[in-house]
XYZ file of C-alpha atoms in Angstrom:
262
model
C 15.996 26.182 -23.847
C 17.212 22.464 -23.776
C 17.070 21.914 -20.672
C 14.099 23.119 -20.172
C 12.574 20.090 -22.992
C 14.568 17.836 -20.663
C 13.582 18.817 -17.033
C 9.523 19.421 -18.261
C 10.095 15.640 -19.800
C 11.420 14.186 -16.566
C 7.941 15.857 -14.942
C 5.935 14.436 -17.741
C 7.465 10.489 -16.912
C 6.879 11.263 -13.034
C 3.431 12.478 -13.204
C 2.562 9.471 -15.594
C 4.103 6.487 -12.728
C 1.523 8.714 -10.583
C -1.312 8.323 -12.762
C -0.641 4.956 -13.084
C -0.489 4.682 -8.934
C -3.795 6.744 -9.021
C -5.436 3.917 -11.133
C -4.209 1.482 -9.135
C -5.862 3.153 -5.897
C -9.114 3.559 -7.934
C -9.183 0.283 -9.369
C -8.771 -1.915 -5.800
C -11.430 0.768 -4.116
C -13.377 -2.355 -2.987
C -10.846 -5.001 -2.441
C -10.556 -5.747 1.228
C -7.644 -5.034 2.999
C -6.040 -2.966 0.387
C -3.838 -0.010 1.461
C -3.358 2.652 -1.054
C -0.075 3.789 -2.638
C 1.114 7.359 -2.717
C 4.121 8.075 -5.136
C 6.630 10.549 -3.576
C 9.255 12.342 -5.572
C 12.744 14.240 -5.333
C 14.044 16.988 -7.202
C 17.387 15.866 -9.098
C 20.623 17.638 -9.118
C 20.906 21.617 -9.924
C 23.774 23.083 -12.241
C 25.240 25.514 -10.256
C 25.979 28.690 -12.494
C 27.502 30.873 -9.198
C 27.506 30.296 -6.274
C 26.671 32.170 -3.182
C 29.906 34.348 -1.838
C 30.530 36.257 1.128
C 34.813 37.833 1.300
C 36.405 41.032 0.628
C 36.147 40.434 -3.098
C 32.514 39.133 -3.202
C 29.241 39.615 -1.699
C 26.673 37.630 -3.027
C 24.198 36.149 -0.724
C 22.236 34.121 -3.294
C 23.993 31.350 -6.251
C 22.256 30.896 -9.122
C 21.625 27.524 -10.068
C 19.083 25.926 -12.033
C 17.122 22.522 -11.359
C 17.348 19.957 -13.633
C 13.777 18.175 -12.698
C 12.227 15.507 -11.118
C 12.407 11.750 -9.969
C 10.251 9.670 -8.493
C 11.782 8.301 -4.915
C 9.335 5.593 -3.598
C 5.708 4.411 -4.051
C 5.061 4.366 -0.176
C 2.055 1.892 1.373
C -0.079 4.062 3.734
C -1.568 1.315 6.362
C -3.766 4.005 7.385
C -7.252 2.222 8.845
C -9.700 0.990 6.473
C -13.764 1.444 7.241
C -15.370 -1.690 8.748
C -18.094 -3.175 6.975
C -20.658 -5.485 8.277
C -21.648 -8.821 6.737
C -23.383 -10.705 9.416
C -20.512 -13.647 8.311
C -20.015 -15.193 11.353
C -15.905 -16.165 9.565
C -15.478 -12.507 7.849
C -13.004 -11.185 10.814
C -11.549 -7.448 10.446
C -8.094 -6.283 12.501
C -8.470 -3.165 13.981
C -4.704 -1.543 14.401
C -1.521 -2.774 12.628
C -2.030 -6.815 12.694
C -1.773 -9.020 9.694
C -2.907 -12.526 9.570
C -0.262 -15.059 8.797
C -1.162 -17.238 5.831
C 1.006 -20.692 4.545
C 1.710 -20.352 0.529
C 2.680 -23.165 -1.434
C 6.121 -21.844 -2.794
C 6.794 -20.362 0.249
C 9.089 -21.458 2.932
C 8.104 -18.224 5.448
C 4.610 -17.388 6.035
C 2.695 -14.324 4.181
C 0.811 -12.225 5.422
C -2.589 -10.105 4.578
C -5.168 -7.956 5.909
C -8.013 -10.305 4.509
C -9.911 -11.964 6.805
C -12.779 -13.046 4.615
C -12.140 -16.537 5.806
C -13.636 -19.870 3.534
C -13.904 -23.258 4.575
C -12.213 -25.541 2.462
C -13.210 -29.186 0.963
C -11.209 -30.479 4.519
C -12.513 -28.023 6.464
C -9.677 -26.056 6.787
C -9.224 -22.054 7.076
C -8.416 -20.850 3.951
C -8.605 -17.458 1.727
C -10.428 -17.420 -1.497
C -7.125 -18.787 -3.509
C -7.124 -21.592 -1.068
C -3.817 -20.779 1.009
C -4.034 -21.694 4.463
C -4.429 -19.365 7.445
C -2.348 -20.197 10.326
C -2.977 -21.051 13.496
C -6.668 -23.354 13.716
C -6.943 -26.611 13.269
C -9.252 -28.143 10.540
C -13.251 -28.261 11.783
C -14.735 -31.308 12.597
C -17.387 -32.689 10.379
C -20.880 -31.973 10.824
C -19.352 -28.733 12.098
C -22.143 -26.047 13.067
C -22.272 -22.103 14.297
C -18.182 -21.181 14.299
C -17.311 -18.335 15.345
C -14.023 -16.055 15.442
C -13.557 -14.531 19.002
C -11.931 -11.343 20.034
C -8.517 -13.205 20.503
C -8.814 -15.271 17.289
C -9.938 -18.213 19.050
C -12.165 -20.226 16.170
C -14.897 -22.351 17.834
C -17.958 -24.227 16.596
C -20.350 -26.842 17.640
C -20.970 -30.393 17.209
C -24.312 -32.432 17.054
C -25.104 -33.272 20.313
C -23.049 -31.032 22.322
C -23.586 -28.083 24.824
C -20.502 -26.167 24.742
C -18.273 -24.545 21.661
C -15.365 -26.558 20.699
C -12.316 -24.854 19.994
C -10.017 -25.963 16.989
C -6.635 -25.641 17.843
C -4.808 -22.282 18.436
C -6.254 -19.037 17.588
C -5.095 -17.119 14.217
C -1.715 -16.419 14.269
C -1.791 -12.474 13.897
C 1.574 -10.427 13.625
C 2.859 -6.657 13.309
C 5.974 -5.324 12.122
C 8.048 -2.257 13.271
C 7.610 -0.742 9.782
C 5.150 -2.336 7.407
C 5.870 -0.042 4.960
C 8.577 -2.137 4.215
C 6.888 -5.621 3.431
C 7.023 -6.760 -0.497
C 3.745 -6.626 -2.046
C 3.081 -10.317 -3.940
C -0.166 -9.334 -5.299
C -3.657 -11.196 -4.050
C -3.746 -9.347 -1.243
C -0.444 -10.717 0.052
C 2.501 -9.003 1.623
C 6.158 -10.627 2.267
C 8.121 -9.521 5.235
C 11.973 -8.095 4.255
C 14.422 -6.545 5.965
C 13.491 -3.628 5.892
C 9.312 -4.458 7.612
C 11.758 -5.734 10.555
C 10.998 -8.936 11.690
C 7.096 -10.409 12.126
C 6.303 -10.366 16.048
C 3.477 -12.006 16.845
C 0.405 -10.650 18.614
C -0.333 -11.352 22.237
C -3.966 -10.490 22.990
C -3.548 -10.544 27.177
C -1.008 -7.372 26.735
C -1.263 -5.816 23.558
C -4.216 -3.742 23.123
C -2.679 -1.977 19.968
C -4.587 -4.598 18.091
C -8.523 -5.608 17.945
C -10.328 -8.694 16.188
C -14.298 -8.160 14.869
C -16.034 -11.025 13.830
C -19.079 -10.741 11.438
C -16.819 -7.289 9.612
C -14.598 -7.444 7.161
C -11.998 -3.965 6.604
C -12.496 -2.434 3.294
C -10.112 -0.614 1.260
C -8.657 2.636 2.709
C -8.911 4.208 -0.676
C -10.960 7.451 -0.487
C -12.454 8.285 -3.829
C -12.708 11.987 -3.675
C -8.922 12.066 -2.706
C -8.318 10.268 -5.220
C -10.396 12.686 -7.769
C -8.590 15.705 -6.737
C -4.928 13.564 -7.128
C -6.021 12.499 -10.115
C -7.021 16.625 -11.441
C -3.612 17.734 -9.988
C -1.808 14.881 -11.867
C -3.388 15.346 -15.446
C -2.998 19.233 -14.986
C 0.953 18.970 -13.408
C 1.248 16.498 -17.002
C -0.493 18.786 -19.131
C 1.656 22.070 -17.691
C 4.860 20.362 -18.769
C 3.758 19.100 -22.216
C 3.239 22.467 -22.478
C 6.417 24.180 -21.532
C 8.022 21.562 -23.699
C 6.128 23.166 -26.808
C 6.829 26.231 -25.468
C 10.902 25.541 -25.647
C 10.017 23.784 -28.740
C 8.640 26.894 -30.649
C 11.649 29.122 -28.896
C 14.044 26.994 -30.148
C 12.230 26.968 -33.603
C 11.873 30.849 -33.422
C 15.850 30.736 -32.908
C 16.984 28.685 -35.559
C 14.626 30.898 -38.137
C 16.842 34.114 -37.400
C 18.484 35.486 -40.215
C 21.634 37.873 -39.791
């Protein structure tokens, strides 16, 4: 009966950290780029009572051991495809496969990296994201700037008064995919930091890697599906509320036990 008020608690503290993950999911439904979380779990260790026999003295195909709960493992990053939303923005840009644009942080000696590409013009006319931070690869627009535009291979162009053709400012966005991005750090604001364990950032080659598309005037939404969500979010409050319950359960067996009289 006591271990069953521990294991039910150790389901109680997992199902919380995935109500919390749930939230988190719900709450960033409409932040662009985001790429919900999904908590997965591992069952802990078992006290073996007996264990499974077969010699000339035994024959027991099955042990009997007992669980002893639950743990959570990882809170894993799905980079599943977001929906692509229009805005007639001519700098909104969405990627289309497993890119990331490469953005310069103060504080940061290596680049970061996001799914944003609601691009801003700063105060110099430089490519920024709404906190300012620089995205890599163009060249500050000229002044009296007019009409830019993001092409397919992240080429940034615009015109100038009296001018025919586009002109281009400096190299295209510097876009770059990892061999597991489940593995970048998440710094928050839409930011992710490459580790060991994303493998290192290799930069996107438009001429021979189709794996990856640019589209200008869209911006990718958050892959967060709400109704998913819903139905994690039942299972979750009703996987909490089933082991609150079998700890009151133990509770009043263990109370009904220490009542007996002889």
């Amino acid at each position: 009966m006591m271990r069953a008020l521990f294991t039910a608690s150790t389901g109680m503290g997992a199902q919380q950290l995935n109500m919390d993950t749930l939230a988190h999911n719900m709450s960033n439904v409409n932040t662009v780029g985001f790429k919900k979380q999904r908590v997965e779990f591992q069952d802990l260790l078992y006290q073996t009572i007996r264990r499974p026999a077969a010699d000339e003295n035994r024959n027991e195909p099955v042990g009997l051991a007992v669980g002893l709960g639950v743990r959570p493992a990882a809170v894993n990053t799905l980079f599943t495809q977001g929906n692509l939303q229009s805005t007639q923005n001519p700098l909104d840009v969405a990627i289309s496969g497993p890119g990331f644009f490469a953005i310069q942080v103060p504080g940061y000696e290596e680049p970061l990296y996001t799914r944003d590409g609601a691009i801003k013009v700063d105060g110099n006319r430089q490519l920024v994201t709404a906190d300012g931070n620089l995205y890599l690869g163009p060249e500050a627009l000229e002044e009296n700037y007019t009409d830019p535009r993001v092409a397919v291979d992240g080429t940034v162009s615009y015109m100038l008064p009296g001018e025919t053709e586009p002109t281009v400012a400096g190299e295209p966005l510097q876009i770059f995919k990892f061999s597991n991005p489940a593995g970048l750090q998440k710094i928050g604001k839409n930011l992710y930091q490459a580790t060991a364990n994303s493998g290192e950032a290799m930069q996107w080659e438009p001429d021979s890697d189709n794996s990856i598309a640019l589209h200008s005037e869209y911006l990718e939404m958050s892959n967060v599906q709400v109704v998913e969500e819903m139905v994690n979010l039942i299972t979750a409050q009703r996987a909490y509320e089933f082991n609150s319950k079998v700890i009151q359960s133990s509770d009043e067996m263990l109370q009904t036990a220490a009542n007996l009289r002889r």
